[in-house]
mmCIF file of C-alpha atoms in Angstrom:
data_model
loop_
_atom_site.group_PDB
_atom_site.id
_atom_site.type_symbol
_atom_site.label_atom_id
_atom_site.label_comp_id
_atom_site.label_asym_id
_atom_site.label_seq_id
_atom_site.Cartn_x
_atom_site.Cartn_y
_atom_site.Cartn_z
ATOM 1 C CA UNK A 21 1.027 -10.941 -24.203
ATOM 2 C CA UNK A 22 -2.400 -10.513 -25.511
ATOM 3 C CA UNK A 23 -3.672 -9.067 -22.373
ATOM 4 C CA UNK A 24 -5.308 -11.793 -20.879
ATOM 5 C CA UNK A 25 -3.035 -10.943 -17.241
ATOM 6 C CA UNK A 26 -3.516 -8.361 -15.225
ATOM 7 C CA UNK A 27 -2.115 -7.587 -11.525
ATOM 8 C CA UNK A 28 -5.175 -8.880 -8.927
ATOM 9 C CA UNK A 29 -3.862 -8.726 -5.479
ATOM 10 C CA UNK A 30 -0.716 -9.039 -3.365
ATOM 11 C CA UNK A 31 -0.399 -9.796 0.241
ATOM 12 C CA UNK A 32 0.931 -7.397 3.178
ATOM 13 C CA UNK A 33 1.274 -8.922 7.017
ATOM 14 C CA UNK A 34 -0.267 -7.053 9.852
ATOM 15 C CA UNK A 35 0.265 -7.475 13.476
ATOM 16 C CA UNK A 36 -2.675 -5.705 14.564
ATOM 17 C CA UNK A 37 -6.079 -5.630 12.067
ATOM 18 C CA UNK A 38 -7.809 -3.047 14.140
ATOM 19 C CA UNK A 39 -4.873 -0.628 14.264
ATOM 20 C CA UNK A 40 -4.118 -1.623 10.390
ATOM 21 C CA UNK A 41 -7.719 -1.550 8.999
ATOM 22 C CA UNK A 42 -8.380 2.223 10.649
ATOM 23 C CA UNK A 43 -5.020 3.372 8.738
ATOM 24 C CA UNK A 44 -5.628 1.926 5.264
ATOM 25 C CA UNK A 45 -8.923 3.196 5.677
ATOM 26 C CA UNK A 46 -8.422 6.739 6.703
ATOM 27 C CA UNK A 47 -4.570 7.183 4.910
ATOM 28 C CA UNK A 48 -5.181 4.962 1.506
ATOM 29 C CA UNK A 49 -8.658 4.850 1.060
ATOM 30 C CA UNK A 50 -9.023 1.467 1.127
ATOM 31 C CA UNK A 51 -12.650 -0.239 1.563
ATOM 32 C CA UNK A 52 -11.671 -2.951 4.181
ATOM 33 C CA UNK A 53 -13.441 -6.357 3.639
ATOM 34 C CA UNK A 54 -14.073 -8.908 6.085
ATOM 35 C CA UNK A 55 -12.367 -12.452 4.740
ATOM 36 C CA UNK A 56 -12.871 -15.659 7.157
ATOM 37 C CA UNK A 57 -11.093 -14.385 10.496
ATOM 38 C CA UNK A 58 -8.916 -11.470 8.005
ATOM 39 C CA UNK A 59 -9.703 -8.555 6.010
ATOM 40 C CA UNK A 60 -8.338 -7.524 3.129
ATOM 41 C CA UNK A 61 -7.953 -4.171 1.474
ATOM 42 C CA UNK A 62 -10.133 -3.653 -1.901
ATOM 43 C CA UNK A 63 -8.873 -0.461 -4.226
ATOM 44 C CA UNK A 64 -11.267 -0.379 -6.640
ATOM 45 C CA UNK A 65 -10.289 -3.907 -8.933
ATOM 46 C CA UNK A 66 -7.285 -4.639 -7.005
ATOM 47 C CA UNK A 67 -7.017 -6.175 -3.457
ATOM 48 C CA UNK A 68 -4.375 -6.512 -0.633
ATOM 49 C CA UNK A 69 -5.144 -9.542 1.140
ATOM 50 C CA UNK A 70 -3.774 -9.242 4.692
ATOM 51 C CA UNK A 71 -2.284 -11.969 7.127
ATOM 52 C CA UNK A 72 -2.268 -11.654 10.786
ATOM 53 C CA UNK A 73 -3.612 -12.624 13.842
ATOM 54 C CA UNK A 74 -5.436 -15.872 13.664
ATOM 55 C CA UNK A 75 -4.969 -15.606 9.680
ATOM 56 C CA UNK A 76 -3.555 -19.137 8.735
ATOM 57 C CA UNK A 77 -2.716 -18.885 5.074
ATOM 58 C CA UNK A 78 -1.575 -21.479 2.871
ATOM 59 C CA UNK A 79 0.528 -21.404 0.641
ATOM 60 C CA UNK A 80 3.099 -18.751 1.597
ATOM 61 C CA UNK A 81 6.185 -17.679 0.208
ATOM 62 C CA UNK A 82 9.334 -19.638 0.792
ATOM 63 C CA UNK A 83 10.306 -16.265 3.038
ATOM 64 C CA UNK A 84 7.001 -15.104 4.337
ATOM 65 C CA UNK A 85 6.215 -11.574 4.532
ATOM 66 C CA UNK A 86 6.175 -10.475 8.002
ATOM 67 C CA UNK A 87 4.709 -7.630 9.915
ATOM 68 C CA UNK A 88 6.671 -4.608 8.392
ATOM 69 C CA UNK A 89 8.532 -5.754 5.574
ATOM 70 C CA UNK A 90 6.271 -4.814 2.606
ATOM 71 C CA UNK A 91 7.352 -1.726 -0.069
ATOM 72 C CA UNK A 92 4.044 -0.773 -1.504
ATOM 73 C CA UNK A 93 3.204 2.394 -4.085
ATOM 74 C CA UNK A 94 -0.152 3.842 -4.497
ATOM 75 C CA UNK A 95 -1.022 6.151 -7.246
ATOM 76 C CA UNK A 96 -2.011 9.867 -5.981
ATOM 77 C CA UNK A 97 -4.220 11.719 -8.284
ATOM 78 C CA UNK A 98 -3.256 15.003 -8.053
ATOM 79 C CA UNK A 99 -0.283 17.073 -6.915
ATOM 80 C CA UNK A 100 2.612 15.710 -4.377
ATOM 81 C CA UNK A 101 1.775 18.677 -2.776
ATOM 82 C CA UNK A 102 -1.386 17.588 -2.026
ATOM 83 C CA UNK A 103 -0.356 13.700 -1.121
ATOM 84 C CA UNK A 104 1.842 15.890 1.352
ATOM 85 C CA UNK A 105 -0.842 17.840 2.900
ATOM 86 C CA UNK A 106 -3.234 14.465 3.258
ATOM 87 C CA UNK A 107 -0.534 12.872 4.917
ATOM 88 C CA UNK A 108 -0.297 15.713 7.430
ATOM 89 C CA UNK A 109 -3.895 15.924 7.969
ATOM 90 C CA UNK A 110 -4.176 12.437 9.141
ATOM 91 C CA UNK A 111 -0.665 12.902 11.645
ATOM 92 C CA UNK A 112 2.069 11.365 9.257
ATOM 93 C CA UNK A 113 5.588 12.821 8.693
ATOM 94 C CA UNK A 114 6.902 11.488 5.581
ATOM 95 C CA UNK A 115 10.209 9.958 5.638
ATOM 96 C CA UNK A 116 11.237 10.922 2.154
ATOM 97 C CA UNK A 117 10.180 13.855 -1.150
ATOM 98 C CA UNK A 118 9.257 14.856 -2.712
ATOM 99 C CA UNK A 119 11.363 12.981 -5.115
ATOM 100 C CA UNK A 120 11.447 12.129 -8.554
ATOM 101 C CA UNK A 121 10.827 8.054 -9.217
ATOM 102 C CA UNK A 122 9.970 5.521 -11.843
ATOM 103 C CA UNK A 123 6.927 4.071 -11.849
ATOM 104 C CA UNK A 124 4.101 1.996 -13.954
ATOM 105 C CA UNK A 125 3.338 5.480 -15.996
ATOM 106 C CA UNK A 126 6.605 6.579 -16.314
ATOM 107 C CA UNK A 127 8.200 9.367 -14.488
ATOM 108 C CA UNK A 128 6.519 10.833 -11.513
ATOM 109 C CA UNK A 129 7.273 12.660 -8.198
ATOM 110 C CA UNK A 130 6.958 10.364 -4.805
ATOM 111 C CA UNK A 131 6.729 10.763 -0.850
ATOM 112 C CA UNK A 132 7.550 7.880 1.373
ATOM 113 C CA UNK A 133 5.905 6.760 4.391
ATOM 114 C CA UNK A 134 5.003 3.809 6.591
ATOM 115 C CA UNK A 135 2.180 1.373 7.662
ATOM 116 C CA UNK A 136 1.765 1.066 11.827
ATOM 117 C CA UNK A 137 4.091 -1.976 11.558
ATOM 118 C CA UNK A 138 6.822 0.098 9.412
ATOM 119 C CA UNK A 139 6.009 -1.159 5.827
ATOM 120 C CA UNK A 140 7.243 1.213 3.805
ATOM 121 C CA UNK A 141 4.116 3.073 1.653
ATOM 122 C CA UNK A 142 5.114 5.811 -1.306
ATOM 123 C CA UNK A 143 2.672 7.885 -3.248
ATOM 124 C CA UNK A 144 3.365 8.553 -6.570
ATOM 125 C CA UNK A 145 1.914 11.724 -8.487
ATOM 126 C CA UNK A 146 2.212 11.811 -12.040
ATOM 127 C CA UNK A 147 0.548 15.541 -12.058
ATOM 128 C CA UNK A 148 3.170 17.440 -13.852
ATOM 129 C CA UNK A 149 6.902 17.709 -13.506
ATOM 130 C CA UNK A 150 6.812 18.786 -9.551
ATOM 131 C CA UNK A 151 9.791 17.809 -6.743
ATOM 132 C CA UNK A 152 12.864 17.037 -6.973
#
């Protein structure tokens, strides 16, 4: 490829926008953008685009993503330790790591999480050779 493609946006369903747009917010850091009667979630150059409540969106997948079925990993800069220590600070638990994973730089160290509707979320930290 002569990199004219480059990842633009995926799409995650919420069941409640409020509830949704005040976690990605506060937990990813996401600027949350009014779209029609949606939002979507802008990080930097790349977007989620969200369906939900009075969302109809056309074309969908032959399986539509529903409310809690999404597996989504966000880049932490810094230490796991520290993606550990924001997660507490805003009252989440992670459900897994720190563990060591594969990801679009190579080898890194991960914690799992998840979205108010159970998505599953992971930071991954490519600071050093940390966890497990």
């Amino acid at each position: 490829m002569d990199g004219r493609i480059a990842f633009d946006h995926c799409v995650v369903h919420v069941s409640d926008f409020a509830r949704s747009n005040d976690f990605y917010a506060a937990v990813l850091g996401a600027e949350v953008v009014e779209v029609g009667r949606g939002f979507a979630y802008r990080f930097g150059d790349r977007q989620l685009n969200l369906h939900g409540p009075g969302v109809d969106a056309t074309p969908v997948a032959r399986l539509p993503v529903q409310p809690g079925n999404s597996d989504l990993c966000f880049r932490w800069a810094g230490s796991i330790a520290g993606a550990i220590a924001h997660l507490a600070a805003n009252g989440i638990t992670p459900e897994l790591g720190p563990v060591r994973r594969f990801g679009a730089k190579g080898q890194g160290t991960s914690v799992y999480f998840r979205d108010p509707d159970g998505s599953l979320l992971e930071f991954i930290s490519y600071d050093g050779a940390e966890g497990a």
